[in-house]
Amino acid sequence: MKDDEAQVEAANERFYRAFESLDISTMEAVWAHGDHVRCIHPGWGLLSGWDAVRQSWEAIFQSTREMRFSVSDVRPSVDGYIGWVTCTENILSDVGGRVGVTAVLATNVFERRGDGWLMIHHHASHIFAAAARDDS
Amino acid sequence: MKDDEAQVEAANERFYRAFESLDISTMEAVWAHGDHVRCIHPGWGLLSGWDAVRQSWEAIFQSTREMRFSVSDVRPSVDGYIGWVTCTENILSDVGGRVGVTAVLATNVFERRGDGWLMIHHHASHIFAAAARDDS
């Protein structure tokens, strides 16, 4: 089980390196390509199926000059053929010339495929620091 | 598999009825109670472990007068002992006397336990309609 969790954590890390690459073929290699894959970018609506998910990455990569992730609080879980991770994405980005630093929480789901793990779901959402302090 | 998906969809529905009940013992019955459960309320930081998750529901229920969910675009998936659902929560709420209508996207993860399904992860985040229109 520990090995499985380490593998899922590695797949999660590979996703963020693919995101940083801003290269669509690198991102393609991280994902399963079926109708069952889904993706929720921060503030976006649900994207369902690989074609829609792939198009979203193309659009993001085209509008992004640079993006660097420092991923923290990575918590992998595995049960059978499904692995899921929650983590905090600490992001330094340059989108359209605007440099920003932001923190995003992500839930990433992977499926076991042969001896590797492919992403089937990415749900990312902004943390509002004040709300977290007030309510928790 | 279709039966499994229907069961997970029913567990998802049960979660929203528990949320509407604003009753902590009804919500307790929906969740697994281990250290592995996690929860991300819209804008909050990650809550990890049942104690923290339970406390968050108590706080939400104490500050909420009424909440009504109309859940749409419900997409259940099952693989072995894990089921996961994405859905849109269309929410009518009365928090501290302020009535609001909002749309939230959720990823809900369940684990099979005997002949039922218990929630182990809830990730909810606001949809920004303009961002979704511009980018997708």
PDB file of C-alpha atoms in Angstrom:
ATOM      1  CA  MET A   1       0.000   0.000   0.000  1.00  0.00           C
ATOM      2  CA  LYS A   2       2.852   2.369   0.864  1.00  0.00           C
ATOM      3  CA  ASP A   3       4.397   1.654  -2.555  1.00  0.00           C
ATOM      4  CA  ASP A   4       1.067   2.422  -4.211  1.00  0.00           C
ATOM      5  CA  GLU A   5       0.805   5.722  -2.375  1.00  0.00           C
ATOM      6  CA  ALA A   6       4.355   6.636  -3.389  1.00  0.00           C
ATOM      7  CA  GLN A   7       3.470   5.853  -7.015  1.00  0.00           C
ATOM      8  CA  VAL A   8       0.345   8.000  -6.882  1.00  0.00           C
ATOM      9  CA  GLU A   9       2.339  10.806  -5.284  1.00  0.00           C
ATOM     10  CA  ALA A  10       4.849  10.494  -8.135  1.00  0.00           C
ATOM     11  CA  ALA A  11       2.033  10.663 -10.705  1.00  0.00           C
ATOM     12  CA  ASN A  12       0.757  13.772  -8.932  1.00  0.00           C
ATOM     13  CA  GLU A  13       4.230  15.337  -9.120  1.00  0.00           C
ATOM     14  CA  ARG A  14       4.416  14.446 -12.828  1.00  0.00           C
ATOM     15  CA  PHE A  15       1.152  16.334 -13.395  1.00  0.00           C
ATOM     16  CA  TYR A  16       2.602  19.537 -11.933  1.00  0.00           C
ATOM     17  CA  ARG A  17       5.813  19.203 -13.942  1.00  0.00           C
ATOM     18  CA  ALA A  18       3.628  18.767 -17.071  1.00  0.00           C
ATOM     19  CA  PHE A  19       1.674  21.884 -16.082  1.00  0.00           C
ATOM     20  CA  GLU A  20       4.952  23.835 -15.746  1.00  0.00           C
ATOM     21  CA  SER A  21       6.145  22.561 -19.133  1.00  0.00           C
ATOM     22  CA  LEU A  22       3.186  24.340 -20.816  1.00  0.00           C
ATOM     23  CA  ASP A  23       3.514  21.570 -23.411  1.00  0.00           C
ATOM     24  CA  ILE A  24       0.310  19.837 -24.474  1.00  0.00           C
ATOM     25  CA  SER A  25       1.950  16.513 -25.419  1.00  0.00           C
ATOM     26  CA  THR A  26       3.589  16.295 -21.985  1.00  0.00           C
ATOM     27  CA  MET A  27       0.208  16.950 -20.384  1.00  0.00           C
ATOM     28  CA  GLU A  28      -1.449  14.367 -22.660  1.00  0.00           C
ATOM     29  CA  ALA A  29       0.891  11.689 -21.286  1.00  0.00           C
ATOM     30  CA  VAL A  30      -0.311  12.339 -17.728  1.00  0.00           C
ATOM     31  CA  TRP A  31      -4.027  11.838 -18.400  1.00  0.00           C
ATOM     32  CA  ALA A  32      -6.307   8.943 -19.330  1.00  0.00           C
ATOM     33  CA  HIS A  33      -8.049   9.838 -22.598  1.00  0.00           C
ATOM     34  CA  GLY A  34     -11.593   8.530 -22.107  1.00  0.00           C
ATOM     35  CA  ASP A  35     -15.052  10.012 -21.841  1.00  0.00           C
ATOM     36  CA  HIS A  36     -14.871   9.440 -18.078  1.00  0.00           C
ATOM     37  CA  VAL A  37     -12.167  12.029 -17.346  1.00  0.00           C
ATOM     38  CA  ARG A  38     -13.238  15.317 -15.799  1.00  0.00           C
ATOM     39  CA  CYS A  39     -11.583  18.574 -14.824  1.00  0.00           C
ATOM     40  CA  ILE A  40     -12.545  21.650 -12.789  1.00  0.00           C
ATOM     41  CA  HIS A  41     -10.118  24.555 -13.114  1.00  0.00           C
ATOM     42  CA  PRO A  42     -10.416  27.272 -10.421  1.00  0.00           C
ATOM     43  CA  GLY A  43     -13.706  29.113 -11.013  1.00  0.00           C
ATOM     44  CA  TRP A  44     -14.498  27.257 -14.266  1.00  0.00           C
ATOM     45  CA  GLY A  45     -17.456  25.005 -14.939  1.00  0.00           C
ATOM     46  CA  LEU A  46     -17.059  21.231 -15.154  1.00  0.00           C
ATOM     47  CA  LEU A  47     -15.211  19.882 -18.186  1.00  0.00           C
ATOM     48  CA  SER A  48     -16.187  16.324 -19.059  1.00  0.00           C
ATOM     49  CA  GLY A  49     -14.409  13.942 -21.446  1.00  0.00           C
ATOM     50  CA  TRP A  50     -10.838  14.061 -22.681  1.00  0.00           C
ATOM     51  CA  ASP A  51     -11.510  16.311 -25.705  1.00  0.00           C
ATOM     52  CA  ALA A  52     -12.883  19.121 -23.520  1.00  0.00           C
ATOM     53  CA  VAL A  53     -10.175  18.634 -20.899  1.00  0.00           C
ATOM     54  CA  ARG A  54      -7.427  18.656 -23.543  1.00  0.00           C
ATOM     55  CA  GLN A  55      -8.803  21.854 -25.121  1.00  0.00           C
ATOM     56  CA  SER A  56      -8.753  23.569 -21.732  1.00  0.00           C
ATOM     57  CA  TRP A  57      -5.062  22.796 -21.273  1.00  0.00           C
ATOM     58  CA  GLU A  58      -4.314  24.126 -24.750  1.00  0.00           C
ATOM     59  CA  ALA A  59      -6.122  27.371 -23.907  1.00  0.00           C
ATOM     60  CA  ILE A  60      -4.335  27.696 -20.555  1.00  0.00           C
ATOM     61  CA  PHE A  61      -0.929  26.962 -22.071  1.00  0.00           C
ATOM     62  CA  GLN A  62      -1.498  29.497 -24.856  1.00  0.00           C
ATOM     63  CA  SER A  63      -2.339  32.298 -22.423  1.00  0.00           C
ATOM     64  CA  THR A  64       0.389  31.487 -19.880  1.00  0.00           C
ATOM     65  CA  ARG A  65       3.971  32.693 -20.200  1.00  0.00           C
ATOM     66  CA  GLU A  66       5.358  30.940 -17.154  1.00  0.00           C
ATOM     67  CA  MET A  67       4.057  28.936 -14.219  1.00  0.00           C
ATOM     68  CA  ARG A  68       5.942  27.468 -11.253  1.00  0.00           C
ATOM     69  CA  PHE A  69       4.387  25.175  -8.668  1.00  0.00           C
ATOM     70  CA  SER A  70       5.569  24.446  -5.181  1.00  0.00           C
ATOM     71  CA  VAL A  71       3.223  21.699  -4.034  1.00  0.00           C
ATOM     72  CA  SER A  72       2.752  21.157  -0.299  1.00  0.00           C
ATOM     73  CA  ASP A  73       0.618  19.111   2.115  1.00  0.00           C
ATOM     74  CA  VAL A  74       0.465  16.228  -0.386  1.00  0.00           C
ATOM     75  CA  ARG A  75      -1.807  13.450   0.932  1.00  0.00           C
ATOM     76  CA  PRO A  76      -2.121  10.370  -1.299  1.00  0.00           C
ATOM     77  CA  SER A  77      -4.633   7.558  -0.732  1.00  0.00           C
ATOM     78  CA  VAL A  78      -5.048   4.345  -2.718  1.00  0.00           C
ATOM     79  CA  ASP A  79      -7.860   1.809  -2.804  1.00  0.00           C
ATOM     80  CA  GLY A  80      -7.576  -0.843  -5.505  1.00  0.00           C
ATOM     81  CA  TYR A  81      -7.427   0.748  -8.931  1.00  0.00           C
ATOM     82  CA  ILE A  82      -8.135   4.288  -7.744  1.00  0.00           C
ATOM     83  CA  GLY A  83      -5.702   6.708  -6.156  1.00  0.00           C
ATOM     84  CA  TRP A  84      -6.560  10.203  -5.001  1.00  0.00           C
ATOM     85  CA  VAL A  85      -4.490  13.054  -3.709  1.00  0.00           C
ATOM     86  CA  THR A  86      -5.232  16.334  -1.978  1.00  0.00           C
ATOM     87  CA  CYS A  87      -2.523  18.983  -2.047  1.00  0.00           C
ATOM     88  CA  THR A  88      -1.905  22.711  -1.904  1.00  0.00           C
ATOM     89  CA  GLU A  89      -0.586  24.303  -5.095  1.00  0.00           C
ATOM     90  CA  ASN A  90       1.544  27.354  -4.289  1.00  0.00           C
ATOM     91  CA  ILE A  91       1.675  29.006  -7.704  1.00  0.00           C
ATOM     92  CA  LEU A  92       3.900  31.672  -9.205  1.00  0.00           C
ATOM     93  CA  SER A  93       2.475  32.570 -12.588  1.00  0.00           C
ATOM     94  CA  ASP A  94       2.902  35.039 -15.419  1.00  0.00           C
ATOM     95  CA  VAL A  95      -0.405  35.202 -17.311  1.00  0.00           C
ATOM     96  CA  GLY A  96      -0.581  37.879 -19.984  1.00  0.00           C
ATOM     97  CA  GLY A  97       2.279  39.791 -18.352  1.00  0.00           C
ATOM     98  CA  ARG A  98       0.660  39.792 -14.889  1.00  0.00           C
ATOM     99  CA  VAL A  99       2.839  38.062 -12.327  1.00  0.00           C
ATOM    100  CA  GLY A 100       0.927  36.600  -9.404  1.00  0.00           C
ATOM    101  CA  VAL A 101       1.341  34.312  -6.418  1.00  0.00           C
ATOM    102  CA  THR A 102      -1.644  32.337  -5.295  1.00  0.00           C
ATOM    103  CA  ALA A 103      -2.617  29.267  -3.266  1.00  0.00           C
ATOM    104  CA  VAL A 104      -4.969  26.688  -4.703  1.00  0.00           C
ATOM    105  CA  LEU A 105      -6.320  23.495  -3.168  1.00  0.00           C
ATOM    106  CA  ALA A 106      -6.527  20.478  -5.458  1.00  0.00           C
ATOM    107  CA  THR A 107      -8.179  17.085  -5.442  1.00  0.00           C
ATOM    108  CA  ASN A 108      -6.562  14.852  -8.058  1.00  0.00           C
ATOM    109  CA  VAL A 109      -7.863  11.370  -8.912  1.00  0.00           C
ATOM    110  CA  PHE A 110      -5.814   8.737 -10.745  1.00  0.00           C
ATOM    111  CA  GLU A 111      -6.576   5.268 -12.132  1.00  0.00           C
ATOM    112  CA  ARG A 112      -4.112   2.383 -12.186  1.00  0.00           C
ATOM    113  CA  ARG A 113      -3.188   1.468 -15.735  1.00  0.00           C
ATOM    114  CA  GLY A 114      -0.643  -1.368 -16.101  1.00  0.00           C
ATOM    115  CA  ASP A 115       2.252  -0.390 -13.865  1.00  0.00           C
ATOM    116  CA  GLY A 116       1.463   3.333 -13.876  1.00  0.00           C
ATOM    117  CA  TRP A 117      -1.209   5.804 -12.835  1.00  0.00           C
ATOM    118  CA  LEU A 118      -3.113   8.165 -15.117  1.00  0.00           C
ATOM    119  CA  MET A 119      -5.093  11.227 -14.066  1.00  0.00           C
ATOM    120  CA  ILE A 120      -8.861  10.979 -14.469  1.00  0.00           C
ATOM    121  CA  HIS A 121      -9.972  14.032 -12.468  1.00  0.00           C
ATOM    122  CA  HIS A 122      -8.499  17.367 -11.406  1.00  0.00           C
ATOM    123  CA  HIS A 123     -10.492  19.734  -9.182  1.00  0.00           C
ATOM    124  CA  ALA A 124      -8.679  22.929  -8.229  1.00  0.00           C
ATOM    125  CA  SER A 125     -10.098  25.861  -6.262  1.00  0.00           C
ATOM    126  CA  HIS A 126      -8.774  29.026  -4.656  1.00  0.00           C
ATOM    127  CA  ILE A 127      -8.340  29.331  -0.917  1.00  0.00           C
ATOM    128  CA  PHE A 128      -9.730  32.518   0.589  1.00  0.00           C
ATOM    129  CA  ALA A 129      -7.424  32.944   3.578  1.00  0.00           C
ATOM    130  CA  ALA A 130      -9.856  35.103   5.579  1.00  0.00           C
ATOM    131  CA  ALA A 131     -12.699  32.607   5.222  1.00  0.00           C
ATOM    132  CA  ALA A 132     -10.463  29.749   6.329  1.00  0.00           C
ATOM    133  CA  ARG A 133      -9.384  31.691   9.432  1.00  0.00           C
ATOM    134  CA  ASP A 134     -12.882  32.775  10.364  1.00  0.00           C
ATOM    135  CA  ASP A 135     -14.708  29.525   9.891  1.00  0.00           C
ATOM    136  CA  SER A 136     -12.418  26.674  10.829  1.00  0.00           C
TER     137      SER A 136
ATOM    138  CA  MET B   1     -21.644  -1.519 -12.300  1.00  0.00           C
ATOM    139  CA  LYS B   2     -24.841   0.407 -13.079  1.00  0.00           C
ATOM    140  CA  ASP B   3     -26.241  -0.691  -9.719  1.00  0.00           C
ATOM    141  CA  ASP B   4     -23.065   0.543  -8.015  1.00  0.00           C
ATOM    142  CA  GLU B   5     -23.346   3.908  -9.716  1.00  0.00           C
ATOM    143  CA  ALA B   6     -26.989   4.198  -8.664  1.00  0.00           C
ATOM    144  CA  GLN B   7     -25.977   3.414  -5.070  1.00  0.00           C
ATOM    145  CA  VAL B   8     -23.244   6.041  -5.108  1.00  0.00           C
ATOM    146  CA  GLU B   9     -25.666   8.552  -6.591  1.00  0.00           C
ATOM    147  CA  ALA B  10     -28.088   7.722  -3.770  1.00  0.00           C
ATOM    148  CA  ALA B  11     -25.315   8.245  -1.192  1.00  0.00           C
ATOM    149  CA  ASN B  12     -24.569  11.595  -2.825  1.00  0.00           C
ATOM    150  CA  GLU B  13     -28.234  12.561  -2.584  1.00  0.00           C
ATOM    151  CA  ARG B  14     -28.266  11.487   1.071  1.00  0.00           C
ATOM    152  CA  PHE B  15     -25.347  13.857   1.732  1.00  0.00           C
ATOM    153  CA  TYR B  16     -27.305  16.842   0.399  1.00  0.00           C
ATOM    154  CA  ARG B  17     -30.403  15.920   2.402  1.00  0.00           C
ATOM    155  CA  ALA B  18     -28.167  15.720   5.509  1.00  0.00           C
ATOM    156  CA  PHE B  19     -26.757  19.142   4.645  1.00  0.00           C
ATOM    157  CA  GLU B  20     -30.304  20.533   4.366  1.00  0.00           C
ATOM    158  CA  SER B  21     -31.256  18.952   7.697  1.00  0.00           C
ATOM    159  CA  LEU B  22     -28.619  21.118   9.476  1.00  0.00           C
ATOM    160  CA  ASP B  23     -28.490  18.224  11.962  1.00  0.00           C
ATOM    161  CA  ILE B  24     -25.034  16.997  12.957  1.00  0.00           C
ATOM    162  CA  SER B  25     -26.121  13.427  13.750  1.00  0.00           C
ATOM    163  CA  THR B  26     -27.730  13.078  10.311  1.00  0.00           C
ATOM    164  CA  MET B  27     -24.494  14.334   8.740  1.00  0.00           C
ATOM    165  CA  GLU B  28     -22.434  11.958  10.904  1.00  0.00           C
ATOM    166  CA  ALA B  29     -24.311   8.998   9.425  1.00  0.00           C
ATOM    167  CA  VAL B  30     -23.249   9.983   5.891  1.00  0.00           C
ATOM    168  CA  TRP B  31     -19.485  10.051   6.556  1.00  0.00           C
ATOM    169  CA  ALA B  32     -16.765   7.554   7.382  1.00  0.00           C
ATOM    170  CA  HIS B  33     -15.187   8.567  10.692  1.00  0.00           C
ATOM    171  CA  GLY B  34     -11.477   7.878  10.147  1.00  0.00           C
ATOM    172  CA  ASP B  35      -8.313   9.910   9.965  1.00  0.00           C
ATOM    173  CA  HIS B  36      -8.398   9.457   6.175  1.00  0.00           C
ATOM    174  CA  VAL B  37     -11.492  11.613   5.532  1.00  0.00           C
ATOM    175  CA  ARG B  38     -10.982  15.090   4.124  1.00  0.00           C
ATOM    176  CA  CYS B  39     -13.144  18.077   3.285  1.00  0.00           C
ATOM    177  CA  ILE B  40     -12.694  21.337   1.374  1.00  0.00           C
ATOM    178  CA  HIS B  41     -15.544  23.808   1.824  1.00  0.00           C
ATOM    179  CA  PRO B  42     -15.698  26.642  -0.758  1.00  0.00           C
ATOM    180  CA  GLY B  43     -12.760  28.959  -0.085  1.00  0.00           C
ATOM    181  CA  TRP B  44     -11.658  27.148   3.085  1.00  0.00           C
ATOM    182  CA  GLY B  45      -8.381  25.362   3.673  1.00  0.00           C
ATOM    183  CA  LEU B  46      -8.162  21.569   3.740  1.00  0.00           C
ATOM    184  CA  LEU B  47      -9.762  19.816   6.706  1.00  0.00           C
ATOM    185  CA  SER B  48      -8.235  16.418   7.440  1.00  0.00           C
ATOM    186  CA  GLY B  49      -9.581  13.691   9.721  1.00  0.00           C
ATOM    187  CA  TRP B  50     -13.122  13.179  10.960  1.00  0.00           C
ATOM    188  CA  ASP B  51     -12.795  15.385  14.068  1.00  0.00           C
ATOM    189  CA  ALA B  52     -11.897  18.462  12.001  1.00  0.00           C
ATOM    190  CA  VAL B  53     -14.515  17.650   9.358  1.00  0.00           C
ATOM    191  CA  ARG B  54     -17.223  17.135  11.993  1.00  0.00           C
ATOM    192  CA  GLN B  55     -16.371  20.434  13.698  1.00  0.00           C
ATOM    193  CA  SER B  56     -16.703  22.261  10.376  1.00  0.00           C
ATOM    194  CA  TRP B  57     -20.222  20.916   9.885  1.00  0.00           C
ATOM    195  CA  GLU B  58     -21.168  21.958  13.407  1.00  0.00           C
ATOM    196  CA  ALA B  59     -19.903  25.483  12.702  1.00  0.00           C
ATOM    197  CA  ILE B  60     -21.743  25.658   9.360  1.00  0.00           C
ATOM    198  CA  PHE B  61     -24.979  24.324  10.837  1.00  0.00           C
ATOM    199  CA  GLN B  62     -24.804  26.797  13.742  1.00  0.00           C
ATOM    200  CA  SER B  63     -24.454  29.788  11.414  1.00  0.00           C
ATOM    201  CA  THR B  64     -27.011  28.650   8.827  1.00  0.00           C
ATOM    202  CA  ARG B  65     -30.734  29.261   9.208  1.00  0.00           C
ATOM    203  CA  GLU B  66     -31.847  27.424   6.068  1.00  0.00           C
ATOM    204  CA  MET B  67     -30.250  25.778   3.066  1.00  0.00           C
ATOM    205  CA  ARG B  68     -31.882  24.157   0.031  1.00  0.00           C
ATOM    206  CA  PHE B  69     -29.977  22.238  -2.642  1.00  0.00           C
ATOM    207  CA  SER B  70     -31.042  21.485  -6.167  1.00  0.00           C
ATOM    208  CA  VAL B  71     -28.291  19.205  -7.411  1.00  0.00           C
ATOM    209  CA  SER B  72     -27.751  18.909 -11.173  1.00  0.00           C
ATOM    210  CA  ASP B  73     -25.332  17.330 -13.660  1.00  0.00           C
ATOM    211  CA  VAL B  74     -24.710  14.417 -11.274  1.00  0.00           C
ATOM    212  CA  ARG B  75     -22.015  12.087 -12.671  1.00  0.00           C
ATOM    213  CA  PRO B  76     -21.209   9.017 -10.592  1.00  0.00           C
ATOM    214  CA  SER B  77     -18.264   6.662 -11.258  1.00  0.00           C
ATOM    215  CA  VAL B  78     -17.331   3.479  -9.413  1.00  0.00           C
ATOM    216  CA  ASP B  79     -14.156   1.416  -9.423  1.00  0.00           C
ATOM    217  CA  GLY B  80     -13.990  -1.347  -6.818  1.00  0.00           C
ATOM    218  CA  TYR B  81     -14.417   0.058  -3.328  1.00  0.00           C
ATOM    219  CA  ILE B  82     -14.265   3.712  -4.382  1.00  0.00           C
ATOM    220  CA  GLY B  83     -17.069   5.783  -5.877  1.00  0.00           C
ATOM    221  CA  TRP B  84     -16.781   9.418  -6.884  1.00  0.00           C
ATOM    222  CA  VAL B  85     -19.299  11.943  -8.067  1.00  0.00           C
ATOM    223  CA  THR B  86     -19.089  15.365  -9.654  1.00  0.00           C
ATOM    224  CA  CYS B  87     -22.185  17.536  -9.487  1.00  0.00           C
ATOM    225  CA  THR B  88     -23.408  21.117  -9.485  1.00  0.00           C
ATOM    226  CA  GLU B  89     -24.963  22.351  -6.235  1.00  0.00           C
ATOM    227  CA  ASN B  90     -27.553  25.036  -6.907  1.00  0.00           C
ATOM    228  CA  ILE B  91     -27.928  26.499  -3.440  1.00  0.00           C
ATOM    229  CA  LEU B  92     -30.560  28.697  -1.827  1.00  0.00           C
ATOM    230  CA  SER B  93     -29.285  29.688   1.599  1.00  0.00           C
ATOM    231  CA  ASP B  94     -30.072  31.943   4.533  1.00  0.00           C
ATOM    232  CA  VAL B  95     -26.828  32.542   6.424  1.00  0.00           C
ATOM    233  CA  GLY B  96     -27.073  35.089   9.230  1.00  0.00           C
ATOM    234  CA  GLY B  97     -30.195  36.600   7.672  1.00  0.00           C
ATOM    235  CA  ARG B  98     -28.639  37.011   4.209  1.00  0.00           C
ATOM    236  CA  VAL B  99     -30.517  35.056   1.560  1.00  0.00           C
ATOM    237  CA  GLY B 100     -28.392  34.042  -1.413  1.00  0.00           C
ATOM    238  CA  VAL B 101     -28.475  31.847  -4.508  1.00  0.00           C
ATOM    239  CA  THR B 102     -25.203  30.424  -5.713  1.00  0.00           C
ATOM    240  CA  ALA B 103     -23.758  27.634  -7.864  1.00  0.00           C
ATOM    241  CA  VAL B 104     -21.003  25.423  -6.515  1.00  0.00           C
ATOM    242  CA  LEU B 105     -19.165  22.540  -8.177  1.00  0.00           C
ATOM    243  CA  ALA B 106     -18.471  19.511  -6.020  1.00  0.00           C
ATOM    244  CA  THR B 107     -16.299  16.435  -6.154  1.00  0.00           C
ATOM    245  CA  ASN B 108     -17.526  13.863  -3.633  1.00  0.00           C
ATOM    246  CA  VAL B 109     -15.662  10.606  -2.922  1.00  0.00           C
ATOM    247  CA  PHE B 110     -17.261   7.605  -1.197  1.00  0.00           C
ATOM    248  CA  GLU B 111     -15.943   4.249   0.040  1.00  0.00           C
ATOM    249  CA  ARG B 112     -17.917   1.005  -0.017  1.00  0.00           C
ATOM    250  CA  ARG B 113     -18.672  -0.174   3.489  1.00  0.00           C
ATOM    251  CA  GLY B 114     -20.708  -3.406   3.705  1.00  0.00           C
ATOM    252  CA  ASP B 115     -23.736  -2.813   1.529  1.00  0.00           C
ATOM    253  CA  GLY B 116     -23.563   0.978   1.671  1.00  0.00           C
ATOM    254  CA  TRP B 117     -21.318   3.879   0.754  1.00  0.00           C
ATOM    255  CA  LEU B 118     -19.802   6.423   3.145  1.00  0.00           C
ATOM    256  CA  MET B 119     -18.355   9.814   2.212  1.00  0.00           C
ATOM    257  CA  ILE B 120     -14.593  10.159   2.623  1.00  0.00           C
ATOM    258  CA  HIS B 121     -13.996  13.428   0.748  1.00  0.00           C
ATOM    259  CA  HIS B 122     -15.995  16.525  -0.188  1.00  0.00           C
ATOM    260  CA  HIS B 123     -14.416  19.274  -2.309  1.00  0.00           C
ATOM    261  CA  ALA B 124     -16.730  22.171  -3.147  1.00  0.00           C
ATOM    262  CA  SER B 125     -15.803  25.364  -4.992  1.00  0.00           C
ATOM    263  CA  HIS B 126     -17.613  28.334  -6.461  1.00  0.00           C
ATOM    264  CA  ILE B 127     -18.131  28.721 -10.193  1.00  0.00           C
ATOM    265  CA  PHE B 128     -17.273  32.146 -11.569  1.00  0.00           C
ATOM    266  CA  ALA B 129     -19.617  32.322 -14.545  1.00  0.00           C
ATOM    267  CA  ALA B 130     -17.580  34.917 -16.446  1.00  0.00           C
ATOM    268  CA  ALA B 131     -14.362  32.929 -16.165  1.00  0.00           C
ATOM    269  CA  ALA B 132     -16.056  29.790 -17.423  1.00  0.00           C
ATOM    270  CA  ARG B 133     -17.470  31.635 -20.437  1.00  0.00           C
ATOM    271  CA  ASP B 134     -14.207  33.308 -21.345  1.00  0.00           C
ATOM    272  CA  ASP B 135     -11.866  30.391 -20.986  1.00  0.00           C
ATOM    273  CA  SER B 136     -13.680  27.234 -22.022  1.00  0.00           C
TER     274      SER B 136
END
